[in-house]
Tab-separated table of C-alpha atoms and ligand atoms in Angstrom:
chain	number	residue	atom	x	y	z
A	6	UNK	CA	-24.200	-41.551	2.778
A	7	UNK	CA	-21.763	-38.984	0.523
A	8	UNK	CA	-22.547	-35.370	0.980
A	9	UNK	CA	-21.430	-33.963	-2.403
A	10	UNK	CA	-19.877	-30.736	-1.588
A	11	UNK	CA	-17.726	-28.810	-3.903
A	12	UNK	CA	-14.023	-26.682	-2.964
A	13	UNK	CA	-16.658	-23.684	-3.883
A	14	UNK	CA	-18.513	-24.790	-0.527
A	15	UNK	CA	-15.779	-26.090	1.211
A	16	UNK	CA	-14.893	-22.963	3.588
A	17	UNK	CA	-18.233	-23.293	5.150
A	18	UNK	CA	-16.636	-27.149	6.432
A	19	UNK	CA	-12.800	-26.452	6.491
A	20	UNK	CA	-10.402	-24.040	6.890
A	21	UNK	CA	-6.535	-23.667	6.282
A	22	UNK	CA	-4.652	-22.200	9.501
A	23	UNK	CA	-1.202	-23.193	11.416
A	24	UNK	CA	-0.483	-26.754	12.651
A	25	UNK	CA	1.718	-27.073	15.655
A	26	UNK	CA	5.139	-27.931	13.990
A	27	UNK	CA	3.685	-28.875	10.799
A	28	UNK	CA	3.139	-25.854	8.972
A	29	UNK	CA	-0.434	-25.120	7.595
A	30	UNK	CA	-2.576	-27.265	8.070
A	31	UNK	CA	-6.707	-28.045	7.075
A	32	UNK	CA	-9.107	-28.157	10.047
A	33	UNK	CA	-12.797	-29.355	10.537
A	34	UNK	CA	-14.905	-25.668	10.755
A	35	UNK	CA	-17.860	-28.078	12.149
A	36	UNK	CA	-18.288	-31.708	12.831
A	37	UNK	CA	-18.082	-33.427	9.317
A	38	UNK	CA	-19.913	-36.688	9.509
A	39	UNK	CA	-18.452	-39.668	8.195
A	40	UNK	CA	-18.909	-40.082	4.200
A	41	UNK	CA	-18.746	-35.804	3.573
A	42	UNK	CA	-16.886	-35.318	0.588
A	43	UNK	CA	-14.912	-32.485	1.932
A	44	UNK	CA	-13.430	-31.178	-0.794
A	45	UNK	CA	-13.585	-31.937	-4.587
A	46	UNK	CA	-11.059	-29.418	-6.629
A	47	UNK	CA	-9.652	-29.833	-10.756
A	48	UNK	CA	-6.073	-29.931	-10.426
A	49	UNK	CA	-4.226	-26.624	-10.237
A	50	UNK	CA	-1.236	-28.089	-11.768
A	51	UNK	CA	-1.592	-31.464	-14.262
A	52	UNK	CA	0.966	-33.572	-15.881
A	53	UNK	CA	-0.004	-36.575	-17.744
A	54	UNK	CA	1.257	-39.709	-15.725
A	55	UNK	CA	2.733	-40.588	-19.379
A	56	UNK	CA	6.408	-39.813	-19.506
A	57	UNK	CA	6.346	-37.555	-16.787
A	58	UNK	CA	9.491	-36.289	-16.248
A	59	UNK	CA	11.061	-32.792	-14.451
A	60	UNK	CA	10.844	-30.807	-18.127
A	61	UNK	CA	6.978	-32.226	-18.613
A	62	UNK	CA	6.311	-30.499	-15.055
A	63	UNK	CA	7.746	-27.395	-15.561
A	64	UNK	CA	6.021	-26.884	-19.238
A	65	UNK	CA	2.747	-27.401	-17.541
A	66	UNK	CA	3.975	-25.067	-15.019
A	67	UNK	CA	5.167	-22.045	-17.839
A	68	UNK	CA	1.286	-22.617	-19.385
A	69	UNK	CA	-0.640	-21.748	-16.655
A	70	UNK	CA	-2.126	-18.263	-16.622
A	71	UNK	CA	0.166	-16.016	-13.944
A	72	UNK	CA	-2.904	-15.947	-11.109
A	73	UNK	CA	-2.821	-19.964	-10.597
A	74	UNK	CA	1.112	-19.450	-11.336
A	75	UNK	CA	1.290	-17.326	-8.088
A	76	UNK	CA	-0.959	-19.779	-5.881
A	77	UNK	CA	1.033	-22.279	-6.676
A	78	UNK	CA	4.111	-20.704	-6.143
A	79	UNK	CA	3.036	-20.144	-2.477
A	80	UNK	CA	2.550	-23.946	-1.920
A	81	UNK	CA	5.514	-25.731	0.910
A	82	UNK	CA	8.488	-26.776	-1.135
A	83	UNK	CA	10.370	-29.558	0.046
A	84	UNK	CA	13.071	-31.407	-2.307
A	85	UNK	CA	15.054	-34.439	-0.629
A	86	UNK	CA	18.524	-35.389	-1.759
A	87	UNK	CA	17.411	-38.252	-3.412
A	88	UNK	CA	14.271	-36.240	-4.846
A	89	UNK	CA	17.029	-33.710	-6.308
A	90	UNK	CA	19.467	-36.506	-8.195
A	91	UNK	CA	16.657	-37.850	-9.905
A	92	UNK	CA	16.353	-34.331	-11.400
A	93	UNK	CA	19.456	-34.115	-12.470
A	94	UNK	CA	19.462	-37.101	-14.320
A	95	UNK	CA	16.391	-36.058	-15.929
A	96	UNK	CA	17.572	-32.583	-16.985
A	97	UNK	CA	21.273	-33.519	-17.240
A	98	UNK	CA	21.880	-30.684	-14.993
A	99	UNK	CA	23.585	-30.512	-11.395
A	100	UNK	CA	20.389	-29.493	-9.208
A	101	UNK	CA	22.756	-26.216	-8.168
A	102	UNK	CA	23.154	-25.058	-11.762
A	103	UNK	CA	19.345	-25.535	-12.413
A	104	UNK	CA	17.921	-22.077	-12.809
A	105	UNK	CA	16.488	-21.166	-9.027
A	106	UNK	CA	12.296	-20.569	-10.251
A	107	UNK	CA	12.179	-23.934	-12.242
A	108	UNK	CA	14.096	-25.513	-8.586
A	109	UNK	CA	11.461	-23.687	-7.052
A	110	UNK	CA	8.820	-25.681	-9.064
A	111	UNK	CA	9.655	-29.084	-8.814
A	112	UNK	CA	10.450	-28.391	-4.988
A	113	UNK	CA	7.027	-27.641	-4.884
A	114	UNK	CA	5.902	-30.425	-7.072
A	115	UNK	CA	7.723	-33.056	-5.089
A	116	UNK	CA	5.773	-32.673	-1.557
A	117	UNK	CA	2.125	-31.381	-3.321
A	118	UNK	CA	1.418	-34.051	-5.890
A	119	UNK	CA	-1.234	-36.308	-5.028
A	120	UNK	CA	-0.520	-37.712	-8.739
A	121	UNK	CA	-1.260	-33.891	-9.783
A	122	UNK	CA	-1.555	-30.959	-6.975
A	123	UNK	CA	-4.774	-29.452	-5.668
A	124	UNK	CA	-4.809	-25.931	-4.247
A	125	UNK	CA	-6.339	-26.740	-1.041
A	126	UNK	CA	-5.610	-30.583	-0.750
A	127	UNK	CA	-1.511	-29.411	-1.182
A	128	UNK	CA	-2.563	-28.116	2.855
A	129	UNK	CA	-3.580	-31.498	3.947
A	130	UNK	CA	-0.628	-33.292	6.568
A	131	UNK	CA	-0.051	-36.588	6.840
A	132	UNK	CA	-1.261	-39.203	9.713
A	133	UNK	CA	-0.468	-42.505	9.993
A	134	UNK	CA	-4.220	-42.951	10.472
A	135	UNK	CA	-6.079	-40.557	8.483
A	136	UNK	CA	-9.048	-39.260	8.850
A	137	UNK	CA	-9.638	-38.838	5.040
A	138	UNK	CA	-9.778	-41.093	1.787
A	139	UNK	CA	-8.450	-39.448	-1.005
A	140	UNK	CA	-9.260	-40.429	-4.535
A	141	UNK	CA	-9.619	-39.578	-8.237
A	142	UNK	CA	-13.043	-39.135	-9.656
A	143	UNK	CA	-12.651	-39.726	-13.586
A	144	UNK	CA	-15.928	-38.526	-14.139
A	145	UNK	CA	-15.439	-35.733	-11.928
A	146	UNK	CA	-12.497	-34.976	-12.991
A	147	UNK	CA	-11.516	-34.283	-9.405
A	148	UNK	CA	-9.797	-35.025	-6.948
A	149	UNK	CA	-12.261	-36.133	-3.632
A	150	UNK	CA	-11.351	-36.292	-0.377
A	151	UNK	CA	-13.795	-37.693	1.827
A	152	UNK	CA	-14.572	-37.969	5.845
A	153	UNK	CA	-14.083	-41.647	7.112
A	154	UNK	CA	-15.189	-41.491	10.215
A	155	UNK	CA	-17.017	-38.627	12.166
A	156	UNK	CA	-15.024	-35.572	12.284
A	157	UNK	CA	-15.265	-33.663	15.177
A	158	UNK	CA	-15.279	-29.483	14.676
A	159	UNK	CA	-11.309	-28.244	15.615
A	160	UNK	CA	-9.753	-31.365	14.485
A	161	UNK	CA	-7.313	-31.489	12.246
A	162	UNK	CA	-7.972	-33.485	8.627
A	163	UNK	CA	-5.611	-35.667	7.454
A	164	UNK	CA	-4.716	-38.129	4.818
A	165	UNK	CA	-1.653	-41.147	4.626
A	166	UNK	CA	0.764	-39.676	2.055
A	167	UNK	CA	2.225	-43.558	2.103
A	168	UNK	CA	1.467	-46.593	1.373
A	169	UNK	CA	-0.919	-48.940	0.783
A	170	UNK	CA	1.279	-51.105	2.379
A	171	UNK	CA	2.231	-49.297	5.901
A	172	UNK	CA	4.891	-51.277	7.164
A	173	UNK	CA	6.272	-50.456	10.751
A	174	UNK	CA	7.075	-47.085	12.357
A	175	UNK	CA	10.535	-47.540	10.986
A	176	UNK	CA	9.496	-48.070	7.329
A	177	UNK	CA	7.011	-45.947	7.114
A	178	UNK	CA	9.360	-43.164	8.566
A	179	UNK	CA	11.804	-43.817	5.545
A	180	UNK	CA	9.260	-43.341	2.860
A	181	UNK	CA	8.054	-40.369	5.024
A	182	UNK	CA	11.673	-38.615	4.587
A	183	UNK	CA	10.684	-37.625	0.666
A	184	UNK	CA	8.020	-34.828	2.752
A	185	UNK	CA	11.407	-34.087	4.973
A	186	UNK	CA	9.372	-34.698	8.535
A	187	UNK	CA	9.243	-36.917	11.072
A	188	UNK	CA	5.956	-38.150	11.756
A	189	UNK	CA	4.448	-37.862	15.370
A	190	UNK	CA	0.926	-38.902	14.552
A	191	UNK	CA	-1.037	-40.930	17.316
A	192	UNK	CA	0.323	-44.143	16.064
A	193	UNK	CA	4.318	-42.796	15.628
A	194	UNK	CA	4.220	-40.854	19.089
A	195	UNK	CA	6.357	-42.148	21.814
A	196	UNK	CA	3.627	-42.565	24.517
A	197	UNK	CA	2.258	-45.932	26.141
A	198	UNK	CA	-0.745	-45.220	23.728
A	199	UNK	CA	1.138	-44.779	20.635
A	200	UNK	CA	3.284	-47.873	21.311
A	201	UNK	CA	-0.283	-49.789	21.562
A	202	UNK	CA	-1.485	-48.989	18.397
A	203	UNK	CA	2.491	-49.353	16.615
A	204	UNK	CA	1.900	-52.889	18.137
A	205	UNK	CA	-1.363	-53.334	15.538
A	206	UNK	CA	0.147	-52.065	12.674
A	207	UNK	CA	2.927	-54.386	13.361
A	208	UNK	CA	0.888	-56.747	13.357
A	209	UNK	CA	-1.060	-56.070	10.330
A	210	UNK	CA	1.771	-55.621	8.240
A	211	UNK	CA	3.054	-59.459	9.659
A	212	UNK	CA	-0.843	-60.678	9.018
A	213	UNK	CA	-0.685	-58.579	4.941
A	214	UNK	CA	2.981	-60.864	4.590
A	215	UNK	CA	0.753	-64.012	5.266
A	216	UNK	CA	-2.176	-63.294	3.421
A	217	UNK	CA	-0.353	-62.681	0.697
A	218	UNK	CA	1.782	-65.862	0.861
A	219	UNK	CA	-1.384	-68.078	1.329
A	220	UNK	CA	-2.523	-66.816	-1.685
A	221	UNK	CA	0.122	-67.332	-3.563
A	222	UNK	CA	0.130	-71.053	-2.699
A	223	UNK	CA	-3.676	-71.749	-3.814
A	224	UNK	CA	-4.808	-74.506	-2.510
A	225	UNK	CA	-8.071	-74.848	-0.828
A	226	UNK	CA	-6.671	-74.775	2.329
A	227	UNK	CA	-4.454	-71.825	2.187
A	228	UNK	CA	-7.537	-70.219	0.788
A	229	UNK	CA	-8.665	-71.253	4.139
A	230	UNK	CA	-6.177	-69.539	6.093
A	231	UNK	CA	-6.137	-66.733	4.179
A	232	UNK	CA	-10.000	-65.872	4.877
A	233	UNK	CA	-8.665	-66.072	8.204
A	234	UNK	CA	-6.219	-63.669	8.034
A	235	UNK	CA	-8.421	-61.204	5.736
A	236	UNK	CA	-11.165	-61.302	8.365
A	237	UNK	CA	-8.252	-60.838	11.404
A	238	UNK	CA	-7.016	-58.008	9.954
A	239	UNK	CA	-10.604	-56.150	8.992
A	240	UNK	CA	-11.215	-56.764	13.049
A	241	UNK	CA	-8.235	-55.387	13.975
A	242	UNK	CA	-8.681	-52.293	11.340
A	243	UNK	CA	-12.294	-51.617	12.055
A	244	UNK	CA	-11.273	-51.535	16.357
A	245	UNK	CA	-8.257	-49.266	15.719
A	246	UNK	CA	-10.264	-47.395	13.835
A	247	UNK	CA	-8.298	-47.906	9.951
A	248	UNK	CA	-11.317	-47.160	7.902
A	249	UNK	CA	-9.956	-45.624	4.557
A	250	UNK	CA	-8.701	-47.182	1.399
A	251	UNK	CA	-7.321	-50.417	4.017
A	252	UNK	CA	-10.277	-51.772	4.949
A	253	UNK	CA	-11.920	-51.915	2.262
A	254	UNK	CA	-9.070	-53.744	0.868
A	255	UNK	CA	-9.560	-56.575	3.750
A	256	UNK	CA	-13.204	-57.084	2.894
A	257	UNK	CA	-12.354	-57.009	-0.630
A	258	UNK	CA	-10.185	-59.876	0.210
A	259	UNK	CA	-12.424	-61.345	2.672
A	260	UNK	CA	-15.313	-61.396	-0.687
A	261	UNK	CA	-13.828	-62.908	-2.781
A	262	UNK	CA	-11.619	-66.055	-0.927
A	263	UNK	CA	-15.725	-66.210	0.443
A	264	UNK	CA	-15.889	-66.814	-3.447
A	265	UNK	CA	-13.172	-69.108	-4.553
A	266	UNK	CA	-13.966	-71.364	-1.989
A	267	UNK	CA	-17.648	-71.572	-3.144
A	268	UNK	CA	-19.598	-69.578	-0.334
A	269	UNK	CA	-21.362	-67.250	-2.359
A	270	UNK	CA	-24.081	-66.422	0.743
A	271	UNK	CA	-20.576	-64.995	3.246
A	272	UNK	CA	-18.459	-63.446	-0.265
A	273	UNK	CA	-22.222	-61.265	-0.652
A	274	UNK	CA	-21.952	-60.144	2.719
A	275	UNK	CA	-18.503	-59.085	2.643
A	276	UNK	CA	-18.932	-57.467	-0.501
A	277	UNK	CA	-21.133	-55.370	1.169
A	278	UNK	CA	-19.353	-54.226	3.331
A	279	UNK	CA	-16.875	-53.873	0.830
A	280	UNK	CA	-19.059	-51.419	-1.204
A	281	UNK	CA	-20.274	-49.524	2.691
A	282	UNK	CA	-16.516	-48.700	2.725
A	283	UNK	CA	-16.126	-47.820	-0.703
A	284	UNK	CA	-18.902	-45.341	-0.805
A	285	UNK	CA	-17.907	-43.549	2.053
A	286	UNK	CA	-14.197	-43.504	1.472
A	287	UNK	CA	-14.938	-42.595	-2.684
A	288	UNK	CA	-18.641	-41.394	-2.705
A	289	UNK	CA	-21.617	-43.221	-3.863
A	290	UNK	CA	-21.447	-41.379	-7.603
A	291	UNK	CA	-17.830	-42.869	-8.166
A	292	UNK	CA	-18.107	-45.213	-11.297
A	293	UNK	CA	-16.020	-48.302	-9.101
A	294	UNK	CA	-19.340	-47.878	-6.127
A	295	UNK	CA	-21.647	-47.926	-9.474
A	296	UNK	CA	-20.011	-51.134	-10.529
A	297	UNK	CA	-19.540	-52.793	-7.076
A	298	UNK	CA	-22.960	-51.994	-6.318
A	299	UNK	CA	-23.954	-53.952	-9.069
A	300	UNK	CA	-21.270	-56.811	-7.763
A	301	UNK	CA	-23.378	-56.897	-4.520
A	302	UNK	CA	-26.844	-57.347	-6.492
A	303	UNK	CA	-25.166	-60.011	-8.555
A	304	UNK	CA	-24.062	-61.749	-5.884
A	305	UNK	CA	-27.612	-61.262	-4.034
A	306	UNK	CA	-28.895	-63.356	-7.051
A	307	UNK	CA	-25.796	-65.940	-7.419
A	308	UNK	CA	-26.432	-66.408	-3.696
A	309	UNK	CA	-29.429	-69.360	-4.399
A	310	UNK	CA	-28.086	-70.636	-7.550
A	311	UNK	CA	-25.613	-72.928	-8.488
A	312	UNK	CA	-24.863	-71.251	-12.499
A	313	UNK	CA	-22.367	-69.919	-13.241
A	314	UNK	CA	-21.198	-66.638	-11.968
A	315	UNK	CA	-21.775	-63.202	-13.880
A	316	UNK	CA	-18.840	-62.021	-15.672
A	317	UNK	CA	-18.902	-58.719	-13.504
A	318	UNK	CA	-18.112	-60.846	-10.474
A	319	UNK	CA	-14.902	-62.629	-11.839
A	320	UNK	CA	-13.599	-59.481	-12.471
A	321	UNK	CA	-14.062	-58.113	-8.981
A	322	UNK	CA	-12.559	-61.482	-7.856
A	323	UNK	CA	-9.556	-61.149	-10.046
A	324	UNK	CA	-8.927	-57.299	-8.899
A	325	UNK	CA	-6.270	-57.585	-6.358
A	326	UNK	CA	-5.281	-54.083	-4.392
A	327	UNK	CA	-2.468	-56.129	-2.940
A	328	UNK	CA	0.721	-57.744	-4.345
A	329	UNK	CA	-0.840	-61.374	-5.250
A	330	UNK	CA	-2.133	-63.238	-8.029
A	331	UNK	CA	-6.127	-64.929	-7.588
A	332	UNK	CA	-6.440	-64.996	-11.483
A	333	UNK	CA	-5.795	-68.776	-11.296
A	334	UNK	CA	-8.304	-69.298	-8.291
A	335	UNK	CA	-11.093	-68.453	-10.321
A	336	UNK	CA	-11.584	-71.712	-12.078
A	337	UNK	CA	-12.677	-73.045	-8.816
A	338	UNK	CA	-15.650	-70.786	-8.851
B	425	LIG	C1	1.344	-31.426	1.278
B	425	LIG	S1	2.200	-30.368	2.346
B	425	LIG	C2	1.039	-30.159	3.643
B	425	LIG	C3	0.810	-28.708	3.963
B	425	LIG	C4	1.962	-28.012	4.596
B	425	LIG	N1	2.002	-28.228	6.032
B	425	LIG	C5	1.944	-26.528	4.311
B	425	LIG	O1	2.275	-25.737	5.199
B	425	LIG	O2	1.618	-26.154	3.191
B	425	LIG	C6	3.396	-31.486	2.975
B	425	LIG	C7	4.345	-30.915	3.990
B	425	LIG	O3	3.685	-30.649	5.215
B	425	LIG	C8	4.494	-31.017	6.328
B	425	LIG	N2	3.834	-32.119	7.029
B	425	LIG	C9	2.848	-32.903	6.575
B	425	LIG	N3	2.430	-33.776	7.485
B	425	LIG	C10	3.193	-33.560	8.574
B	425	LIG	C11	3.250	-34.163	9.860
B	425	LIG	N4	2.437	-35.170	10.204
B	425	LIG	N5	4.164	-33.687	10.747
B	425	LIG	C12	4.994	-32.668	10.415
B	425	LIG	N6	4.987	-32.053	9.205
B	425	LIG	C13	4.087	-32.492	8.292
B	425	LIG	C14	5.834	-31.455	5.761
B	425	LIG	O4	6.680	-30.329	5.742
B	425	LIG	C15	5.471	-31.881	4.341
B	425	LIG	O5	6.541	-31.779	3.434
């Protein structure tokens, strides 16, 4: 169940103060239940995802009136090497001989933007496993960030700042350098424990490879193995306790192979659990929970009948949040 709670309400749940070694940092006032939206915030600083380019970022920056000018000014800057030549073939300028505010900007830009940056979200680290979802609401026009799992009071909120698709320690660690930190988070840190959970990820980056694969060769028995795999991984997600945007990814996955191969009754179930994930992670108002919910009744009436399927439910069979192609598969539903 989604709490709606705006930013306006947000210092009664969270509150920016020092993280060891990371900076600030946003911490949990009270325990947040699973599902809170924790904050919801307009962006402070917008640039349309069309052609946006250094010079597009630092208009936007020049328009806005001088008090959000200063807040964002105080924001962490952070620009990597490879950050900084990208610039410079965008402005035609060596990043040096770039005048030192408009530096200052896109520095700020670079380790802020979740797609646009949010005042208080821009104090959110990074965790390997987070215990926030992140997410646009188009209606909204917000940006969300809701509680996954139950949030004790003192501990620090989080969201991943990578992927969808984690990799290792090592890989994520090199997408990690654009933020210019190492990452010690309880999956990264060199203990017994840590090592443990590396070992899951591991192995749920191997499992994503072969899902993936046996896919791609679609045939009813890769579909086979790949329901496997979708259903491994959600187990191994839901007991290392991965509940954002990932899960819901493997039940997605888990729904519809349910699907292709003709078991409406099991692709309904997962689908539920699909949408259980989705609400929480996203918030039941979010216009993709309207329209899965209406996947799930859809499915509750397909279940029984042997028609054929709604058009709603091909196209949440055809969405793929992973690098494969089920368009094909679909004639065998
Ligand atoms: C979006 S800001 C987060 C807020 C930031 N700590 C601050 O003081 O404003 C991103 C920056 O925070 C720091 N950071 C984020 N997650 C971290 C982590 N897990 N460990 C160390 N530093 C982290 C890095 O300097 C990164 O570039």
């Amino acid at each position: 169940m989604s709490h709606q709670i705006d930013s306006k309400d947000a210092s009664d749940l969270i509150e920016v103060r020092a993280s060891d070694g990371k900076g600030l940092g946003v911490f949990a006032k009270c325990d947040i239940p699973q599902g809170t939206r924790v904050i919801s915030e307009p962006p402070l600083l917008e640039v349309s995802l069309e052609d946006r380019d250094a010079n597009k970022i630092l208009v936007a920056f020049k328009q806005l009136p001088l008090p959000q000018q200063e807040q964002y000014l105080a924001l962490h800057a952070y620009a990597a090497e490879g950050f900084k030549r990208g610039i410079e073939a965008e402005v035609g300028q060596l990043w040096e001989e770039i005048p030192e505010l408009d530096r200052k900007v896109l520095s700020i830009w670079a380790p802020n933007a979740f797609i646009n940056v949010f005042l208080l979200a821009a104090r959110i680290n990074h965790s390997c496993l987070p215990n926030l979802q992140y997410g646009w609401h188009p209606e909204l026009k917000h940006q969300t960030f809701h509680a996954v799992c139950d949030i004790p009071a003192g501990t620090e909120l989080t969201v991943s700042y990578i992927g969808p698709i984690n990799g290792n320690k090592m890989q994520r660690q090199e997408e990690l350098k654009d933020w210019g930190f190492t990452c010690s988070c309880v999956v990264c840190e060199d203990t017994p424990e840590g090592k443990e959970k590396e070992k899951k990820f591991d192995q749920l980056f191997h499992l994503e490879t072969e899902l993936v694969l046996e896919t791609h060769i679609a045939t009813e028995g890769s579909f086979k193995r790949a329901l496997s795999v979708a259903q491994k991984m959600a187990a191994i997600q839901k007991s290392e306790g991965i509940l954002h945007r990932e899960l819901r990814i493997a039940y997605h996955d888990a729904g519809r192979l349910c699907m292709v191969l003709g078991n409406r009754k099991m692709a309904c179930l997962w689908a539920k659990k699909e949408l259980e994930v989705a609400q929480y992670c996203f918030g039941e108002d979010h216009p993709a929970c309207k329209e899965l919910a209406m996947v799930v009744d859809l499915l509750q009436e397909a279940m029984e009948s042997n028609e054929p399927v709604n058009e709603c439910i091909v196209k949440w069979c055809i969405i793929t949040h992973r690098n494969e192609i089920l368009e094909d598969s679909c004639k065998l539903m």
